[in-house]
Coordinates of C-alpha atoms in Angstrom, one line a residue:
X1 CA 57.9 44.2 4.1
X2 CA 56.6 44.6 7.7
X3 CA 60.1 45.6 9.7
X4 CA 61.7 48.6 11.6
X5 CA 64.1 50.1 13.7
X6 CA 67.3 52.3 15.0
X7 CA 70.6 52.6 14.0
X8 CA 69.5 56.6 12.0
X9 CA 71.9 56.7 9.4
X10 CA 72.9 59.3 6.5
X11 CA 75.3 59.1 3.5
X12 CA 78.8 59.5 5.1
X13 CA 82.1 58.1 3.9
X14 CA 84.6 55.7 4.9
X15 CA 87.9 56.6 4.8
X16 CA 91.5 55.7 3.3
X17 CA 94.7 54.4 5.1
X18 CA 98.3 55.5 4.9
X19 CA 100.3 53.0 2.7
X20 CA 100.7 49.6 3.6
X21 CA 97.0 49.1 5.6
X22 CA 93.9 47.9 4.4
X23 CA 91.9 50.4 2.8
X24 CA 88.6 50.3 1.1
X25 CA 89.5 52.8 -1.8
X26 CA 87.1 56.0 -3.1
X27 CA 84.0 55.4 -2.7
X28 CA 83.4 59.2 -4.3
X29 CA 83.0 57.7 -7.7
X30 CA 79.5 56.2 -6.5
X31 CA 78.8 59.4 -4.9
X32 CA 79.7 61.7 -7.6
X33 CA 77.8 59.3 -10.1
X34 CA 74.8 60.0 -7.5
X35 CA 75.7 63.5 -8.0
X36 CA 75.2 63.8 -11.7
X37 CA 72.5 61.3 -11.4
X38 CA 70.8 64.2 -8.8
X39 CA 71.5 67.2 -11.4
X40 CA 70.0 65.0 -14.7
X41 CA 66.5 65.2 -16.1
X42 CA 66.0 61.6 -14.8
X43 CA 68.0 62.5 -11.2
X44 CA 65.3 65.3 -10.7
X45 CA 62.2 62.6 -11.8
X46 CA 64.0 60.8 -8.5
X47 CA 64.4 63.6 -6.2
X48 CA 60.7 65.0 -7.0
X49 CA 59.3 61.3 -5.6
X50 CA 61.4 61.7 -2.6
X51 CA 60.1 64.9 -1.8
X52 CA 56.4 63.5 -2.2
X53 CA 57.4 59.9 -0.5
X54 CA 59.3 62.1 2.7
X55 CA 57.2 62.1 5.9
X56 CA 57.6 65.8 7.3
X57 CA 58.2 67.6 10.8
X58 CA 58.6 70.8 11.8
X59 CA 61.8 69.9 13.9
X60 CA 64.1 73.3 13.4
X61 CA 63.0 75.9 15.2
X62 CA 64.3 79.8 15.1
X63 CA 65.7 81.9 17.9
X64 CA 68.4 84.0 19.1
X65 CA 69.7 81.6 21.7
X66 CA 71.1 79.2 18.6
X67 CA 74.6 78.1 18.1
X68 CA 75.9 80.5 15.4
X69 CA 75.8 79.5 12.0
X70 CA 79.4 77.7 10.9
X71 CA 78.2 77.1 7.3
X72 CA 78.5 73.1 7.7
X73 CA 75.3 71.2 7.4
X74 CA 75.0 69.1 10.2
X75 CA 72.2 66.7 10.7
X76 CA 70.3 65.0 13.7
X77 CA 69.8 61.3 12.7
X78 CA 67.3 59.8 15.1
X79 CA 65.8 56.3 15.6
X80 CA 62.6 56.0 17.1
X81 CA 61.3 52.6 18.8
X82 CA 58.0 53.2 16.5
X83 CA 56.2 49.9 15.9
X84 CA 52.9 51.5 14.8
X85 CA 52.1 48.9 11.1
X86 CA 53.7 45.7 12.6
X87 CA 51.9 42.9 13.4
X88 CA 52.9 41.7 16.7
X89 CA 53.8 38.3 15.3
X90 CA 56.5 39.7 12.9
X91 CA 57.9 42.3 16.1
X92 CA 58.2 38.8 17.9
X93 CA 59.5 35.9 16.3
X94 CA 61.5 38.2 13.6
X95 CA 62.6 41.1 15.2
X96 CA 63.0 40.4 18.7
X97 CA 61.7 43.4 19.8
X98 CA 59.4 42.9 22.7
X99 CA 57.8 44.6 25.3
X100 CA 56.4 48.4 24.8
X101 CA 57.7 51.2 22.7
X102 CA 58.5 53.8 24.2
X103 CA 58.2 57.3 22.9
X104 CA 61.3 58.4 22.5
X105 CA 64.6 57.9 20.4
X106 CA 66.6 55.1 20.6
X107 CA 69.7 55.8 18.5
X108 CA 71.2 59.4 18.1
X109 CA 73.8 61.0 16.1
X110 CA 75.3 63.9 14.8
X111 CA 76.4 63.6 11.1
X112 CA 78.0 66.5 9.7
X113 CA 79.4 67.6 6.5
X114 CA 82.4 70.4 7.3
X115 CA 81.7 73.5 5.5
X116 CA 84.5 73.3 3.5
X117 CA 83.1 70.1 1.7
X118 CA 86.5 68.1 3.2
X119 CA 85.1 66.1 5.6
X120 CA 82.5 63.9 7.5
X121 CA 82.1 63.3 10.9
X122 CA 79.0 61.3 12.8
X123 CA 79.3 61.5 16.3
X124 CA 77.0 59.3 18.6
X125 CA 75.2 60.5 21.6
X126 CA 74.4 57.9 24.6
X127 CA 70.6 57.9 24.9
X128 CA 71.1 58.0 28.8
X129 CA 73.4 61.3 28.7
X130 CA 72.4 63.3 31.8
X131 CA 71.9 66.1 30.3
X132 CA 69.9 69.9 30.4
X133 CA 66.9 70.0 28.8
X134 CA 65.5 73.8 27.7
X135 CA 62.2 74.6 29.2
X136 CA 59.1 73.9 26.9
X137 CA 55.7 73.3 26.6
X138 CA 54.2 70.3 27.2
X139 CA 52.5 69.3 23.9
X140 CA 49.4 67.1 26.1
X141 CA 48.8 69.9 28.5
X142 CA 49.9 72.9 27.0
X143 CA 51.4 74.2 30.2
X144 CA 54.9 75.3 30.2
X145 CA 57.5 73.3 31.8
X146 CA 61.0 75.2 33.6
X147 CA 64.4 74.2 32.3
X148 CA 65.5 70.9 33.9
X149 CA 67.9 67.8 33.6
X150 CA 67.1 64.7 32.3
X151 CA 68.1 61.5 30.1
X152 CA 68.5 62.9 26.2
X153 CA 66.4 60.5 24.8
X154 CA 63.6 61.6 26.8
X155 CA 63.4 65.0 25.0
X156 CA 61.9 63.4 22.3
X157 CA 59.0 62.2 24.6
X158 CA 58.5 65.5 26.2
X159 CA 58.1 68.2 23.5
X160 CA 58.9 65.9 20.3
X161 CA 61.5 66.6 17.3
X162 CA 62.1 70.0 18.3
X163 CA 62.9 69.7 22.1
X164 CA 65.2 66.9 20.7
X165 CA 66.8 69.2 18.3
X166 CA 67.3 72.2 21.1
X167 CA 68.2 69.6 23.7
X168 CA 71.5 68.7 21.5
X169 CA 71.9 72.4 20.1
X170 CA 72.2 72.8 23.8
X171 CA 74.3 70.5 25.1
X172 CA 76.6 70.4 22.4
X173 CA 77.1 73.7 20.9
X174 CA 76.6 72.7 17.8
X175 CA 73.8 74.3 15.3
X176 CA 71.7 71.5 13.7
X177 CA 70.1 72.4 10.4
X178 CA 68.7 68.9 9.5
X179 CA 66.8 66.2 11.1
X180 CA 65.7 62.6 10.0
X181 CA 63.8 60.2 12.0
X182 CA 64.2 56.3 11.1
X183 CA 61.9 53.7 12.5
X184 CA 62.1 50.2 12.8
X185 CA 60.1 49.5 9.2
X186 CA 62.8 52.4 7.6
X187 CA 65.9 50.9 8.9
X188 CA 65.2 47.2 7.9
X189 CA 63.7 48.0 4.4
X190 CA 66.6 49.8 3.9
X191 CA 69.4 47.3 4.5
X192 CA 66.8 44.6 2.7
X193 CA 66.4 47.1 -0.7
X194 CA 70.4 47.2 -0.9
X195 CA 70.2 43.1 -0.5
X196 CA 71.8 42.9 2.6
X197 CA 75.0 43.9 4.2
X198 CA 78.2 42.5 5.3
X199 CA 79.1 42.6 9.0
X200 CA 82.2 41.8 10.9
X201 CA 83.5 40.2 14.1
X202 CA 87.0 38.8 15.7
X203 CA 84.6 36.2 17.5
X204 CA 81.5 34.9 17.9
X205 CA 78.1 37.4 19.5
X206 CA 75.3 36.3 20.8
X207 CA 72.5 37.9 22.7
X208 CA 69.3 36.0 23.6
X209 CA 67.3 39.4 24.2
X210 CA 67.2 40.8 20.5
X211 CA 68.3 37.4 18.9
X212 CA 71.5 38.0 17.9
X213 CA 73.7 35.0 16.9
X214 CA 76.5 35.7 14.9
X215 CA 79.6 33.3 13.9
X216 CA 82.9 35.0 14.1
X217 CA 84.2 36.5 10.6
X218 CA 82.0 38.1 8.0
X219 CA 78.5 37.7 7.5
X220 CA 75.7 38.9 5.6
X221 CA 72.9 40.2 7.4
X222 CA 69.1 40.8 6.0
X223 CA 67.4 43.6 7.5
X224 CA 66.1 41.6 10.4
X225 CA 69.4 40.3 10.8
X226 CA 71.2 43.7 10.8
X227 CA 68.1 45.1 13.5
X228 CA 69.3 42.1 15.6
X229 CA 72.6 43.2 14.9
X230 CA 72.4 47.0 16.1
X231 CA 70.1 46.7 18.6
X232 CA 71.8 44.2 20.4
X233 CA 72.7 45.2 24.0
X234 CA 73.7 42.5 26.0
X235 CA 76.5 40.4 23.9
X236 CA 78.7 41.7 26.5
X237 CA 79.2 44.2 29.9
X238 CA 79.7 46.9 27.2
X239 CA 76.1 47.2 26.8
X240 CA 74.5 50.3 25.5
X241 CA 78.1 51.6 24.5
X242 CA 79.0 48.5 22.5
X243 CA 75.9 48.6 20.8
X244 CA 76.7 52.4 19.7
X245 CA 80.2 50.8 18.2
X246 CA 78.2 48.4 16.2
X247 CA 76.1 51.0 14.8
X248 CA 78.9 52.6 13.3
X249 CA 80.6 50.0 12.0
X250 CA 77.3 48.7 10.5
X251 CA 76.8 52.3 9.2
X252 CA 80.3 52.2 7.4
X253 CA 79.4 48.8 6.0
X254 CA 76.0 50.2 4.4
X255 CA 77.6 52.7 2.8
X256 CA 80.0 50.5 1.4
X257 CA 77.0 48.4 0.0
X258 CA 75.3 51.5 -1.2
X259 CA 78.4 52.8 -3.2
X260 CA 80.0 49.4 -4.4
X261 CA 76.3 47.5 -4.9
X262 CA 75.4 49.8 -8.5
X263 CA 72.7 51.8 -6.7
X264 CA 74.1 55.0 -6.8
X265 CA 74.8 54.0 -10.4
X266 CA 71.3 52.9 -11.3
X267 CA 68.8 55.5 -11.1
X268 CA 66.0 52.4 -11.4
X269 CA 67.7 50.8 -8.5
X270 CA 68.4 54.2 -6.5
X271 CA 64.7 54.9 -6.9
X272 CA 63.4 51.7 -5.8
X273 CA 65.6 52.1 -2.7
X274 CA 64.4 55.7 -1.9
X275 CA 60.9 54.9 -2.8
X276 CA 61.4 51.6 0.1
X277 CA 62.7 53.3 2.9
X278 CA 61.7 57.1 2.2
X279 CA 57.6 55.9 3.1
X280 CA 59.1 55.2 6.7
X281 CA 61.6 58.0 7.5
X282 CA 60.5 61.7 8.6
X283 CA 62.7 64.9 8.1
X284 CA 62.7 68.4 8.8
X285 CA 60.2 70.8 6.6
X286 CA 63.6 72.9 5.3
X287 CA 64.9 69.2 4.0
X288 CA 64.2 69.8 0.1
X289 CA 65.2 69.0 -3.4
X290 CA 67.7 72.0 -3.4
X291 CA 69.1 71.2 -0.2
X292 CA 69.3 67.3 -1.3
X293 CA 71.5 68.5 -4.5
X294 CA 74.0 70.3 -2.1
X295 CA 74.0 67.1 0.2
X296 CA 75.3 65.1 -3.1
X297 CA 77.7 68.1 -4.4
X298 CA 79.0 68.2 -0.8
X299 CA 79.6 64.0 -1.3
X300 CA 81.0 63.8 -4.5
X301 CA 84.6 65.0 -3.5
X302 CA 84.6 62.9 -0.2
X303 CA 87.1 59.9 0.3
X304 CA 87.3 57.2 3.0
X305 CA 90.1 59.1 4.2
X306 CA 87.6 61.9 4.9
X307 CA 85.6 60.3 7.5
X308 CA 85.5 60.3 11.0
X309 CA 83.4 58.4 14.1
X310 CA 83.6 58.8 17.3
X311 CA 81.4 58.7 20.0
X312 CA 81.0 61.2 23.2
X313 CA 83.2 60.3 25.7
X314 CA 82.0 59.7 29.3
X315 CA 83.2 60.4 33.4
X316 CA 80.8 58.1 34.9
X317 CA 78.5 54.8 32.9
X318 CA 75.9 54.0 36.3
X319 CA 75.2 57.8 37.5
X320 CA 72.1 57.1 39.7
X321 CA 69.3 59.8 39.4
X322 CA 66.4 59.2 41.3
X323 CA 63.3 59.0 39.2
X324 CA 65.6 58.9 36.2
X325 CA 67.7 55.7 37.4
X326 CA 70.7 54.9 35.8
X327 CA 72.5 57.6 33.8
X328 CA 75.4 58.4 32.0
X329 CA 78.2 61.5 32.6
X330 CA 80.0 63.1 30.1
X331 CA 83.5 63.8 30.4
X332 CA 83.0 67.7 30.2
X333 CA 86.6 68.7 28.9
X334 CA 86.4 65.9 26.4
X335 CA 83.0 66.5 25.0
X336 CA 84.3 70.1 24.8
X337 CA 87.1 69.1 22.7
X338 CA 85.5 66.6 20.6
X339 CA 82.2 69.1 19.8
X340 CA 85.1 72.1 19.1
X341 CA 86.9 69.7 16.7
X342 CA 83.6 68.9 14.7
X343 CA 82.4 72.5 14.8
X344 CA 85.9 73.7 13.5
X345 CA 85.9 70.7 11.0
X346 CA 89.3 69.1 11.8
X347 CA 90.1 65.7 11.3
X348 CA 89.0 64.2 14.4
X349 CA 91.5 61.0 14.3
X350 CA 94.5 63.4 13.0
X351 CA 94.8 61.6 9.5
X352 CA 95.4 64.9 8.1
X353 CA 99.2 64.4 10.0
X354 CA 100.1 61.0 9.1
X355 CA 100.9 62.1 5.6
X356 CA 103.3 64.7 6.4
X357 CA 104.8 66.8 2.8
X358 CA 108.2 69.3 2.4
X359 CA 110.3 69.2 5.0
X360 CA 108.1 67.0 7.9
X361 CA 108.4 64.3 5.2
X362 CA 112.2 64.5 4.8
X363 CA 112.4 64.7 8.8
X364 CA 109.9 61.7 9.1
X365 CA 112.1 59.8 6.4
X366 CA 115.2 60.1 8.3
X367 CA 116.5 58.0 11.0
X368 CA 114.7 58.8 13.7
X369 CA 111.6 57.5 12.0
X370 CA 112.6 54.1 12.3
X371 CA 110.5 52.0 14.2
X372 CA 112.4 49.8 17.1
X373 CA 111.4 48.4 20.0
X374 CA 108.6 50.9 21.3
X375 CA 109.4 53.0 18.4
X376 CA 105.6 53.6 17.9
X377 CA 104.6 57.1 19.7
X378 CA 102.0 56.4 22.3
X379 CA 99.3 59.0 20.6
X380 CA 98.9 56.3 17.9
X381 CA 97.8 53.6 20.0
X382 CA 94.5 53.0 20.1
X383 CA 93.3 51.5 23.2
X384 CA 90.0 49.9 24.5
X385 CA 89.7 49.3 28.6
X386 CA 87.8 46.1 29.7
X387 CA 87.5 46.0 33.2
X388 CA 88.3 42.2 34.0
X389 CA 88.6 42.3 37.9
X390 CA 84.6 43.3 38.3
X391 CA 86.4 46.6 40.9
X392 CA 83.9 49.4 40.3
X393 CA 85.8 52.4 38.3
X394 CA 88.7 50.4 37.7
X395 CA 88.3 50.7 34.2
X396 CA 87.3 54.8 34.2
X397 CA 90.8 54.6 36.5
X398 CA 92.6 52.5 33.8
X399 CA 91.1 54.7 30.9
X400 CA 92.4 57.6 32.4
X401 CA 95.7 57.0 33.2
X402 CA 96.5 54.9 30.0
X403 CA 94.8 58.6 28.2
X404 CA 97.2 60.8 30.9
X405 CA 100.2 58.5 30.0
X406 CA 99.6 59.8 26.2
X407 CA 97.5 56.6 24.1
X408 CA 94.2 57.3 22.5
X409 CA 92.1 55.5 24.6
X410 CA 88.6 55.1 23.7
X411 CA 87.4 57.3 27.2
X412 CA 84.3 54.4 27.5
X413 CA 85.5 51.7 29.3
X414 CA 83.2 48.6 29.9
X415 CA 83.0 45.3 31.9
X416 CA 84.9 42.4 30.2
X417 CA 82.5 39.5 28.7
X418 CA 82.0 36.1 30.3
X419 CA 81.2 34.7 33.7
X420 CA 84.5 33.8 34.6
X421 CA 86.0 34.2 37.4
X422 CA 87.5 37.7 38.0
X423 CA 90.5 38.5 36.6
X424 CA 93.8 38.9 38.7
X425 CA 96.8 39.9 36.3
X426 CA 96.3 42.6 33.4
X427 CA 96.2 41.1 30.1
X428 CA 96.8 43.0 26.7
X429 CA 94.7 41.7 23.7
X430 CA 96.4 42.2 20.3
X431 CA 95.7 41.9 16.4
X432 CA 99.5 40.3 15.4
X433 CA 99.0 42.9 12.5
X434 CA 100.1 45.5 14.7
X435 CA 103.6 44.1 16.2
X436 CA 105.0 47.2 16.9
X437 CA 102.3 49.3 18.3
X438 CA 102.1 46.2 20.8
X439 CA 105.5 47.1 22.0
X440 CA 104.7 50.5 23.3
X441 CA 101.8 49.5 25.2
X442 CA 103.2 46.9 26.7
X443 CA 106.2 49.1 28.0
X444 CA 103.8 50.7 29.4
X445 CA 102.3 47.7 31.6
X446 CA 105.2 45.4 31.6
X447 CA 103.1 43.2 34.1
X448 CA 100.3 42.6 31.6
X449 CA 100.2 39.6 30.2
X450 CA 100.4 39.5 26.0
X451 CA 97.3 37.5 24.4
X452 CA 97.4 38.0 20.5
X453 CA 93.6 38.2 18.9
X454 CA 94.2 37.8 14.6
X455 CA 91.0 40.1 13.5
X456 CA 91.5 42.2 16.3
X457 CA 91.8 45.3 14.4
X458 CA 93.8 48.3 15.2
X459 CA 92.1 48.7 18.6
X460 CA 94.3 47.2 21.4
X461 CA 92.0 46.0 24.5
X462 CA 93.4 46.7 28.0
X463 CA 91.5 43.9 30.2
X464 CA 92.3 45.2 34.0
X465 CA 92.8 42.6 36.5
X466 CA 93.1 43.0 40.2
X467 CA 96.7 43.9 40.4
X468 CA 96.8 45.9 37.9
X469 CA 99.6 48.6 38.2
X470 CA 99.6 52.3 37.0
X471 CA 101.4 53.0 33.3
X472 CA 105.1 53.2 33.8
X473 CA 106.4 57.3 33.8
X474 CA 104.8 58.3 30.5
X475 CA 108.0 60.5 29.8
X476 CA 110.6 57.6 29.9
X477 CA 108.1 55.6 27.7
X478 CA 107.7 58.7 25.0
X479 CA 111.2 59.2 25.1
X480 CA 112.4 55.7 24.4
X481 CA 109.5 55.7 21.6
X482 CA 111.2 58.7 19.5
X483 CA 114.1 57.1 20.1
X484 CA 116.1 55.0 17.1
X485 CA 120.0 54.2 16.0
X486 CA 120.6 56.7 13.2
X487 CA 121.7 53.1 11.3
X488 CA 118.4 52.0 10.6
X489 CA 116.1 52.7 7.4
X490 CA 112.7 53.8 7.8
X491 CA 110.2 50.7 7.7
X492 CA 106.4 51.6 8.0
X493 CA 104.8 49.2 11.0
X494 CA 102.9 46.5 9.2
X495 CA 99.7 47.4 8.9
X496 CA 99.9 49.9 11.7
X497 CA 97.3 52.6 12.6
X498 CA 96.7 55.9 11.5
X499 CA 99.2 58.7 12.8
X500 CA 97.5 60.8 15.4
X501 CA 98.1 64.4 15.4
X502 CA 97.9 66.5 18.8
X503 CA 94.6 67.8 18.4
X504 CA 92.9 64.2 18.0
X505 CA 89.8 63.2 20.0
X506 CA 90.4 60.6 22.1
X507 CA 88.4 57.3 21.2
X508 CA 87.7 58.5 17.4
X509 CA 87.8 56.3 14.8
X510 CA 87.9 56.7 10.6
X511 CA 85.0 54.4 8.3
X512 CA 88.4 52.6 7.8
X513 CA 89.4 51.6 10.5
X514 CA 86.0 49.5 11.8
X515 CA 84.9 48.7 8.2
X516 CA 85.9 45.0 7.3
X517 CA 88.9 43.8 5.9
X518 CA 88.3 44.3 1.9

């Protein structure tokens, strides 16, 4: 089925919510069926056609100036905008993908699996990250090209998979022993073998460039549908940062599919799937049956509570680079901290703390426990900034004085949708679910204005107006949130988020908490 494109996905979990929220329940049993499936005399039938069907790239290169070994295996999941097979007619009228491709990669992330076997992270990389790019030679002319900086995505272009691979070893300080590449025809044959997926959304999205038109609430999306989906960039002023969100909400939702659908059940159906979307998808030579058996070991313990996504946080969205254009910034000290948390293999939301044991359960059972007015601790509010007033860095200055005051802001702030007219008074956009985390924030900008969104989700949005005012003094505000009359019982919030402990990365988020509602 003629088709392609981005969104590079691997096998990761969702993951679980405390008691009382929505969860979406183990999803290992599919995963360790896959497992047993993979260690059978049928499961190696299937794994001997994938290692024939797999397209093959010598992407991981040696060296002494590589991250050390940590024992995880971590993959680089790339999609490329390849088109090469597709009649123009089909790229068109059914994917919406016009103009030129261009050769390099149009979706990366990091997926990792801890080296304990505990966890799952996938971290997404902006394609326009300013970056350093190691010197290398140029695979037209041969010559050698110095060190230099440069858009990420361009790597690819310049000295193929492995300049991409060094680029983010690099960057990132973290050692990358797999790569797959996904293409158009991979990504939509993929979705289309699993017979479609279910996506989300509080309201209605539409975006006449890639031909996105989605109703608000769920909907199930064809492979077409879901390339409209993910590749959608202009639904809103969030642009390339919403459409990374998307992506990994989409990605949880595939999973989903793959482990509640039968097919990891089925070896028939799991090899029709593989044999679909293998024929389009290129990996790394070291990528082989031995290391595909450890890649299902390493899933068949993993729970939706084990899963985290996040994506690199930013300083600056339109960085101006001449002959580059416009670029993106990292936020240095919280890349750092996000690429030490999924090196070290913590929890990046802090789940691993919102189910306190022993004594820390007795304590968190007591009286002071009990939620109030602003009872909810600022660190587990989740916060999204939309800058409403169309000031440039008001929402970078919202961000990061909502993040200084304590809440887990997402650290990538974007324009708000619509052509309205500016906005003059701060407005804070809530799912009713979460009544009590409400509270806090909005001690924190009592002149924000309260707009409640049902299918919001755990995420509160922030939309700045003009006369917006700083957070009120983040001390009086924590202390009034650990504070409670000893009378009161413990009551959980109603549906509230996930605890955050203090080593959680802003902006990250668990398959849970962006899958949809079960």
């Amino acid at each position: 089925m003629p088709h392609q494109h981005p969104p590079a996905r691997l096998p990761v979990p969702a993951r679980r919510r405390r008691p009382g929220r929505r969860r979406w329940g183990r999803w290992a049993a599919g995963t360790l069926s896959f497992a047993v499936l993979a260690t059978s005399c049928g499961g190696w039938a299937v794994l001997n056609g994938v290692g024939a069907s797999l397209g093959r790239v010598d992407a991981i290169g040696g060296g002494p100036d590589r991250p050390a070994d940590d024992g995880a295996s971590t993959f680089l999941v790339v999609g490329t905008d390849e088109r090469a097979g597709i009649p123009e007619s089909t790229l068109k009228d059914v994917l919406h993908a016009g103009g030129e491709s261009c050769h390099c990669t149009d979706t990366m992330m990091i997926v990792q699996l801890s080296a304990d076997r505990g966890r799952a992270t996938v971290v997404s990389v902006p394609r326009d990250s300013y970056v350093d790019i190691p010197a290398h030679q140029d695979p037209a002319t041969g010559k050698q090209v110095a060190a230099a900086k440069g858009k990420i995505n361009a790597a690819y272009g310049m000295g193929g998979a492995p300049l991409a691979v060094r680029t983010v070893e690099q960057n990132t300080g973290l050692r990358i022993d797999h790569y797959v590449e996904v293409n158009f025809l991979a990504f939509v044959s993929t979705v289309d073998a699993l017979g479609g997926v279910e996506v989300c959304t509080p309201k209605p999205l539409k975006d006449d460039y890639s031909g996105l038109d989605l109703p608000a609430g769920t909907t199930r999306l064809d492979g077409a549908g879901a390339l409209r989906y993910v590749r959608a960039r202009h639904v809103d002023g969030s642009s390339d940062l919403g459409r990374m969100h998307r992506q990994q909400k989409f990605l949880a939702q595939l999973l989903h599919r793959a482990a509640s659908g039968g097919t990891l059940l089925d070896p028939a159906k799991l090899t029709g799937v593989l044999d679909t979307v293998l024929r389009s998808v290129k990996v790394d030579k070291g990528l082989g049956n031995a290391e595909l058996l450890d890649f299902a070991g390493r899933l068949n313990s993993l729970s939706a509570s084990d899963a985290d996504f996040a994506t690199v946080p930013l300083s600056e969205v339109d960085h101006q680079v001449p002959g580059w254009g416009s670029t993106v910034l990292w936020d240095e000290k919280g890349a750092a901290a996000l690429f030490e948390a999924v090196r070290a293999g913590r929890p990046l939301t802090g789940a691993a703390a919102a189910a306190p044991s022993g004594a820390a359960a007795a304590a968190a059972a007591g009286p002071s426990a009990s939620p109030v007015a602003g009872t909810i601790p600022p660190a587990q509010v989740r916060v999204q900034v939309l800058n409403g007033a169309g000031i440039q860095g008001l929402g970078f200055r919202v961000d990061a004085e909502l993040r200084k005051a304590g809440f887990a802001t997402t650290g990538t702030p974007s324009n708000a949708p619509g052509d309205g007219p500016a906005a003059t008074r701060t407005v804070i956009r809530y799912d009713p679910r979460w009544d009590e985390s409400v509270k806090t924030l909005a001690a924190a900008l009592p002149d924000a204005g309260l707009d409640p969104v049902p299918g919001l989700g755990p995420t509160f949005q922030v939309v700045a107006g003009s006369e917006y005012r700083g957070p009120a003094d983040p001390a009086a505000s924590a202390a009034a949130s650990s504070a409670a009359p000893a009378a009161r019982a413990a009551v959980p919030e109603k549906a509230g988020p996930a605890a955050a402990s203090p080593t959680a990365v802003a902006g990250a988020e668990s398959g849970s908490e962006i899958s949809c509602p079960s």
